[in-house]
PDB file of C-alpha atoms in Angstrom:
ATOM      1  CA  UNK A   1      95.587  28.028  69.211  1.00 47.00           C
ATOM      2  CA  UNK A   2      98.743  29.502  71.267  1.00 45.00           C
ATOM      3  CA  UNK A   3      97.794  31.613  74.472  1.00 44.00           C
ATOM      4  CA  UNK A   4      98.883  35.276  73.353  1.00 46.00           C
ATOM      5  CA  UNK A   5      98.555  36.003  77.452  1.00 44.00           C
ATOM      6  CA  UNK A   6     101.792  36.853  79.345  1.00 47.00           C
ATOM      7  CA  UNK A   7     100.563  35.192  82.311  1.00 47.00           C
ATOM      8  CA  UNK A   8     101.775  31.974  83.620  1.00 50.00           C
ATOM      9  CA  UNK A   9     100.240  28.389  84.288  1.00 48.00           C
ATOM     10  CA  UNK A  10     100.557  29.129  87.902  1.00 48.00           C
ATOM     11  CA  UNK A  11      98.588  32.291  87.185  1.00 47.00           C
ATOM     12  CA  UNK A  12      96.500  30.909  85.094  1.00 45.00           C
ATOM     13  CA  UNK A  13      95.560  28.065  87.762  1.00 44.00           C
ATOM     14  CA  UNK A  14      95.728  30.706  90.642  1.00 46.00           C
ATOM     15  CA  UNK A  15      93.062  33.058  88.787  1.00 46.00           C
ATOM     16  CA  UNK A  16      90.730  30.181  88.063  1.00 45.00           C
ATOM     17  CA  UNK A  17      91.058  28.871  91.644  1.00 43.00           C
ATOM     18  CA  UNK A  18      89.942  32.561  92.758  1.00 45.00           C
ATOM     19  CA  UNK A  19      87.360  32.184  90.697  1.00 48.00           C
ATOM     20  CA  UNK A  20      85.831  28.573  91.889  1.00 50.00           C
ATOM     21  CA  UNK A  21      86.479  30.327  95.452  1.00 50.00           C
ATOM     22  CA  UNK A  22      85.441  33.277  95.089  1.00 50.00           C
ATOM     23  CA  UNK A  23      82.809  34.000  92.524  1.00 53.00           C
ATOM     24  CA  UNK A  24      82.196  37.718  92.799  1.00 57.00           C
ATOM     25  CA  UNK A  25      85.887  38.457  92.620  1.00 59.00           C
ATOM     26  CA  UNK A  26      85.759  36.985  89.297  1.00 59.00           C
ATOM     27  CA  UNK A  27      83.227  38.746  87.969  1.00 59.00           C
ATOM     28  CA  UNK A  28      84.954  42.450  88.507  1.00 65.00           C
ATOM     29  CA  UNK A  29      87.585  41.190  86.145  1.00 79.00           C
ATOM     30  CA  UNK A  30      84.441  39.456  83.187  1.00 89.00           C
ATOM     31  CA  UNK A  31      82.768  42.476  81.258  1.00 91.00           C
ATOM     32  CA  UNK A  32      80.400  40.689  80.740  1.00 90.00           C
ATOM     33  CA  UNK A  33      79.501  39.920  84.506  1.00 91.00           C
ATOM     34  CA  UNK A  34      80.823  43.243  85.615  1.00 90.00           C
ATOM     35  CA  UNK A  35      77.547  44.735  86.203  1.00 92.00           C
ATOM     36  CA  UNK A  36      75.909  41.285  87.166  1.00 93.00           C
ATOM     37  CA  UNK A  37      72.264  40.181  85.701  1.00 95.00           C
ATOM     38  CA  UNK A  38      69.030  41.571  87.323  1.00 96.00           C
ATOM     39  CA  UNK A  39      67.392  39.377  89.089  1.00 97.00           C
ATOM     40  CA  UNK A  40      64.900  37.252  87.597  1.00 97.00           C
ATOM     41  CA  UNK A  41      61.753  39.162  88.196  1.00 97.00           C
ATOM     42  CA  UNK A  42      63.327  42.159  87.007  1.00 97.00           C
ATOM     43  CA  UNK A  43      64.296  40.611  83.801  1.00 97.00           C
ATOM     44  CA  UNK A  44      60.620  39.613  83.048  1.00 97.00           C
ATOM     45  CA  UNK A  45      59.370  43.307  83.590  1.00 97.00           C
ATOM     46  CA  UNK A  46      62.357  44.599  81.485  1.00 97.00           C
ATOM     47  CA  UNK A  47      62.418  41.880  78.607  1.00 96.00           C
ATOM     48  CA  UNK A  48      58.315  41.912  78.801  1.00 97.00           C
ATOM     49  CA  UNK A  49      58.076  45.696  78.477  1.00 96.00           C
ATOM     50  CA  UNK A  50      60.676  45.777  75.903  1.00 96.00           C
ATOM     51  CA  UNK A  51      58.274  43.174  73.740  1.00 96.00           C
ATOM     52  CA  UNK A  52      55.134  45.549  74.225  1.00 97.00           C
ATOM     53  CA  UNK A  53      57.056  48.381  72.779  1.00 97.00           C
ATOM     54  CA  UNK A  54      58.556  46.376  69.601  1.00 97.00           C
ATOM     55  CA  UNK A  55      58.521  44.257  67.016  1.00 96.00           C
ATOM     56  CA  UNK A  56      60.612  42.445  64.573  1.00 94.00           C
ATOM     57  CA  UNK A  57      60.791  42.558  61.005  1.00 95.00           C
ATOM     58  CA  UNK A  58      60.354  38.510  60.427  1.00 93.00           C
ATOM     59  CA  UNK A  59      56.832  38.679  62.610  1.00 94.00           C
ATOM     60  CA  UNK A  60      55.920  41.641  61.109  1.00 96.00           C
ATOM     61  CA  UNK A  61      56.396  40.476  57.736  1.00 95.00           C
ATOM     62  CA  UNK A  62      54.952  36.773  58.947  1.00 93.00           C
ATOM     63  CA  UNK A  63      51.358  39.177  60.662  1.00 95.00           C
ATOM     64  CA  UNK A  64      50.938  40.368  57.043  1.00 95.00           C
ATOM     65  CA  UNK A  65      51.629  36.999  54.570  1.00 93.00           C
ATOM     66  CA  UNK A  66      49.380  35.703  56.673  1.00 85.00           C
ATOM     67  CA  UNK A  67      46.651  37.323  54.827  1.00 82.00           C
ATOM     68  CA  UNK A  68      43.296  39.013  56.110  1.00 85.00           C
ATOM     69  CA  UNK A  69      43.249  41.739  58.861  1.00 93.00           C
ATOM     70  CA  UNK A  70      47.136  41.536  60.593  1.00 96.00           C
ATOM     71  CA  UNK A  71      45.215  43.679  63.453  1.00 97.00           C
ATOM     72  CA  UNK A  72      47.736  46.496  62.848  1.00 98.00           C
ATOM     73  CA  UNK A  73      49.070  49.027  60.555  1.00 98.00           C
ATOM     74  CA  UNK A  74      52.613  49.549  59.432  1.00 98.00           C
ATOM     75  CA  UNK A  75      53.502  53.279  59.503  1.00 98.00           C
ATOM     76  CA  UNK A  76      56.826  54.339  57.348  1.00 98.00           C
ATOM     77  CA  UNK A  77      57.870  57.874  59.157  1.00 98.00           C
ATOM     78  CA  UNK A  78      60.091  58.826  56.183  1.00 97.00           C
ATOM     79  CA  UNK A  79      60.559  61.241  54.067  1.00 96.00           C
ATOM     80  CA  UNK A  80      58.598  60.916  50.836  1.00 95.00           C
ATOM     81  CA  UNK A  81      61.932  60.552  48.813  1.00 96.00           C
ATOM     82  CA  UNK A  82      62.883  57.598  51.268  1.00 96.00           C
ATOM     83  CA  UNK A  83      59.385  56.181  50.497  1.00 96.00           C
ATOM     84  CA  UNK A  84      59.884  56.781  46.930  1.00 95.00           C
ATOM     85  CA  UNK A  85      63.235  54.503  47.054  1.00 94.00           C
ATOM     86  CA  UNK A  86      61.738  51.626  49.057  1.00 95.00           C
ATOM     87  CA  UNK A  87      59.004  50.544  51.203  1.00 96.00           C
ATOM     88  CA  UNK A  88      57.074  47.712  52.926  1.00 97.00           C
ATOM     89  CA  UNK A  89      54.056  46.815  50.937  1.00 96.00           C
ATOM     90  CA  UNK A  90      50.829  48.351  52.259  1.00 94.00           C
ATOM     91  CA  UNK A  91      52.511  50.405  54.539  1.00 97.00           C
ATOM     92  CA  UNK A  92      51.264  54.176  55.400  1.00 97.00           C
ATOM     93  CA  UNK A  93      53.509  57.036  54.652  1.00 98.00           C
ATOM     94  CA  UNK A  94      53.361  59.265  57.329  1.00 98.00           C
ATOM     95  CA  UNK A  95      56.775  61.532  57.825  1.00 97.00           C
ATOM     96  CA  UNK A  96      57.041  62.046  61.722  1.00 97.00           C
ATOM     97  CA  UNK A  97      57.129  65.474  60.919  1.00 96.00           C
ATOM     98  CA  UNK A  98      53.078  65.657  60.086  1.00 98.00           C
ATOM     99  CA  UNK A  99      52.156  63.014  62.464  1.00 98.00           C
ATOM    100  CA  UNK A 100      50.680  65.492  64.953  1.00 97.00           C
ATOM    101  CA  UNK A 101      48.369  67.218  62.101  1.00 97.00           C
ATOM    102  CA  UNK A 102      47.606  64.517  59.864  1.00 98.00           C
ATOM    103  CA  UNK A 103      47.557  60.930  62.468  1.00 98.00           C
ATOM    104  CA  UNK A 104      44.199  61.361  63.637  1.00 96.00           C
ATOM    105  CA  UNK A 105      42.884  61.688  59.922  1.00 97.00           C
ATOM    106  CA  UNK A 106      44.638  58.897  58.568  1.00 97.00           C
ATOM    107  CA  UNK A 107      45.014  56.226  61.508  1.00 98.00           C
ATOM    108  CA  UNK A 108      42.188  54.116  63.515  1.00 97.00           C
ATOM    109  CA  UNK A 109      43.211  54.935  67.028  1.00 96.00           C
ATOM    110  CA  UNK A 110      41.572  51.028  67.933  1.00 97.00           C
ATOM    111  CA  UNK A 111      43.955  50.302  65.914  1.00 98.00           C
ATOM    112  CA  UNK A 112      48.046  49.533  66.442  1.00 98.00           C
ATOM    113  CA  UNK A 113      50.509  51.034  64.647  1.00 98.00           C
ATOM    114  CA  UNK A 114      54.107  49.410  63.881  1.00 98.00           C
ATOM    115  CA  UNK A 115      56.501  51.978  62.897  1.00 98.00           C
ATOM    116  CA  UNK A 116      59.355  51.856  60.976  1.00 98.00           C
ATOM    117  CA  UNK A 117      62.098  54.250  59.607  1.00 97.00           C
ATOM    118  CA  UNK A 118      65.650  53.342  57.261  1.00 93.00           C
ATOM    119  CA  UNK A 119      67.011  50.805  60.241  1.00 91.00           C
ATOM    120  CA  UNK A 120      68.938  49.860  63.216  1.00 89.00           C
ATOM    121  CA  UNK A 121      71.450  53.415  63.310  1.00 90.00           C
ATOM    122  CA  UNK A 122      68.130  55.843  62.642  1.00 91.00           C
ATOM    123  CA  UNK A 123      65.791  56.762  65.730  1.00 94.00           C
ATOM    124  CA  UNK A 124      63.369  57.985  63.461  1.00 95.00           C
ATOM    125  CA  UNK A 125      60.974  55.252  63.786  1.00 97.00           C
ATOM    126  CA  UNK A 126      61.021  55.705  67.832  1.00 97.00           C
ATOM    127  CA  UNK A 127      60.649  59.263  67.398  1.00 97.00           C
ATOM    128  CA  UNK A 128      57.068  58.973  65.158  1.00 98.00           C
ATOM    129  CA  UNK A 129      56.100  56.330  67.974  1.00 98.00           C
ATOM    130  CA  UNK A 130      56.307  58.867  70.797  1.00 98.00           C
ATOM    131  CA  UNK A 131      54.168  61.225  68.454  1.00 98.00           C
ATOM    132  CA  UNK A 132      51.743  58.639  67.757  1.00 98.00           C
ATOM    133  CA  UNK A 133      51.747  57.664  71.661  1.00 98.00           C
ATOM    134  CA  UNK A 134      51.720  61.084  72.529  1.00 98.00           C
ATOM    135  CA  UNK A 135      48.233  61.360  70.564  1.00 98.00           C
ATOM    136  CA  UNK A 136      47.173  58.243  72.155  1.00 98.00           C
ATOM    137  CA  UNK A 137      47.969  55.574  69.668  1.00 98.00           C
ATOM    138  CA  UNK A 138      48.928  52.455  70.865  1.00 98.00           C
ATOM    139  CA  UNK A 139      52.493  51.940  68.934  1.00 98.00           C
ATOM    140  CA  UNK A 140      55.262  49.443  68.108  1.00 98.00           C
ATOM    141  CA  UNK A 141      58.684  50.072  66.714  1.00 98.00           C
ATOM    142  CA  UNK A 142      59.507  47.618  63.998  1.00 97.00           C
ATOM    143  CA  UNK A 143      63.014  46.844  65.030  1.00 96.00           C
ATOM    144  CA  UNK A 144      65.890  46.777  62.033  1.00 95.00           C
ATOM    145  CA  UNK A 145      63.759  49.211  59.882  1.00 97.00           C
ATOM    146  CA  UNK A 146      63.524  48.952  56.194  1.00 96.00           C
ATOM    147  CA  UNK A 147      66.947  47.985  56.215  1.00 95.00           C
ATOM    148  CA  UNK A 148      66.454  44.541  57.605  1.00 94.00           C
ATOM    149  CA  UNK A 149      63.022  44.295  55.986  1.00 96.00           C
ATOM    150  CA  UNK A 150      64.956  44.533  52.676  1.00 95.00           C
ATOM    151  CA  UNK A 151      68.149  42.503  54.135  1.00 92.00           C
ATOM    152  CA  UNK A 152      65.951  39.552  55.017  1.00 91.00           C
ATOM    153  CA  UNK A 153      64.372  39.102  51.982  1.00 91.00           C
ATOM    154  CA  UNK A 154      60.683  40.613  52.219  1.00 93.00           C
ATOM    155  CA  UNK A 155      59.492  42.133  49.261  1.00 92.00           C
ATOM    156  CA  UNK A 156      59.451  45.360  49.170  1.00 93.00           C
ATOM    157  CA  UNK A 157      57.500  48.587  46.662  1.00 92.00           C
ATOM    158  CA  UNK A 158      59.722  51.194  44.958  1.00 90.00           C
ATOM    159  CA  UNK A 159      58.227  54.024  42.854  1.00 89.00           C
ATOM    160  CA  UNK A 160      59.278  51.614  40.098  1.00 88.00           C
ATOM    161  CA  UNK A 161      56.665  48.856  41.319  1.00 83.00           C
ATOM    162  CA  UNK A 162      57.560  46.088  43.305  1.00 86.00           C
ATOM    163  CA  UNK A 163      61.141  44.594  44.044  1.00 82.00           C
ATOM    164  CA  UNK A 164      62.478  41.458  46.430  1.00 83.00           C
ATOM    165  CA  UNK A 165      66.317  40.676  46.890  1.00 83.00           C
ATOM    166  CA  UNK A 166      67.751  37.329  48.274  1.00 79.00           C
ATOM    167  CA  UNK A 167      67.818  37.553  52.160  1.00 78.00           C
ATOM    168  CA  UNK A 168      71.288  38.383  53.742  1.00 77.00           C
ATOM    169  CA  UNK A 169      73.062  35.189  55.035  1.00 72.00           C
ATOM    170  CA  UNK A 170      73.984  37.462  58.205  1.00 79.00           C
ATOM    171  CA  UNK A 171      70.009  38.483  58.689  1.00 80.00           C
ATOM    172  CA  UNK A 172      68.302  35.731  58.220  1.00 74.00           C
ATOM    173  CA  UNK A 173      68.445  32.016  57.750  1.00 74.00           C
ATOM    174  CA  UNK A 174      68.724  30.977  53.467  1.00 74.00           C
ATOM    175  CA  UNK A 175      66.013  28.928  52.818  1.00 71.00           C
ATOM    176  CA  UNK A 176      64.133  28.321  56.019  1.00 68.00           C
ATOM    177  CA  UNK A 177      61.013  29.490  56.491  1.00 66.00           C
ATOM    178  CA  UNK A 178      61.961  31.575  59.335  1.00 67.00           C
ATOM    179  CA  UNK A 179      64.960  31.876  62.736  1.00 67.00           C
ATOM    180  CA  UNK A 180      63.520  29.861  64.997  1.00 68.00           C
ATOM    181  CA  UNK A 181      63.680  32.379  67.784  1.00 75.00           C
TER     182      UNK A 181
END
């Protein structure tokens, strides 16, 4: 594929010198290096802490086909319309909204709670976690929401009864059992 760069070979071969020589000058000009990577000790805090506050659709959906006790419960913070158009299969409906008056009633606190809400562009689910944690819950957020429960292929209940849609090429691998990651 053609170059569409104005630049020159000699440029080209200058910059990329710079760079072999001088490594940090190259990465002001990468956005992706820009800010460079935290240091490795850091990263295991961060990436560890971000693990103990979520989960992702494909385990959460794996915890319960397993069958028996998952050792958690699946909170939907929706509105009861949402809930009425889709919903993951022995999930609680709980609106975040009542979560302060009617959690304690309806929820184990020895007991974890994975939250979800419609998907990746709605911070509903993290706003009925901070509820629950507020009332001392210990919480998840089930990352990608209903959306990418029903995008990957999980069955899901409607007021109709149960429905189940082929999994979205984009979200998740056709036919394999699961990602791999």
């Amino acid at each position: 594929m053609p170059s569409t760069s104005s630049a020159t070979g000699a440029d080209r071969v200058d910059r990329v010198s710079a760079t072999a020589a001088d490594p940090v000058g190259a990465t002001a000009t990468n956005p992706v290096l820009r800010v460079p990577p935290a240091p490795p000790a850091q990263a295991v805090a961060y990436f560890g802490a971000s693990l103990a506050f979520h989960a992702d659709v494909s385990d959460v959906a794996a915890a319960l086909a397993d069958g028996g006790d998952p050792g958690f419960v699946v909170l939907d913070s929706r509105s009861t319309e949402s809930w009425d158009q889709g919903h993951v299969p022995g999930a609680i409906h709980l609106p975040t909204a009542l979560i302060p008056e009617q959690a304690e009633r309806l929820l184990d606190p020895s007991v974890p709670v994975v939250t979800y809400c419609w998907g990746p562009g709605c911070n509903g689910a993290t706003r009925a976690a901070f509820a629950l944690a507020q009332l001392g819950f210990q919480v998840k957020e089930m990352l990608g929401g209903f959306e990418y429960w029903v995008r990957e292929g999980f069955a899901h209940e409607t007021w109709e009864g149960r429905r189940e849609r082929a999994a979205d090429p984009l979200t998740a691998p056709v036919g394999a059992a699961d990602c791999g990651c």
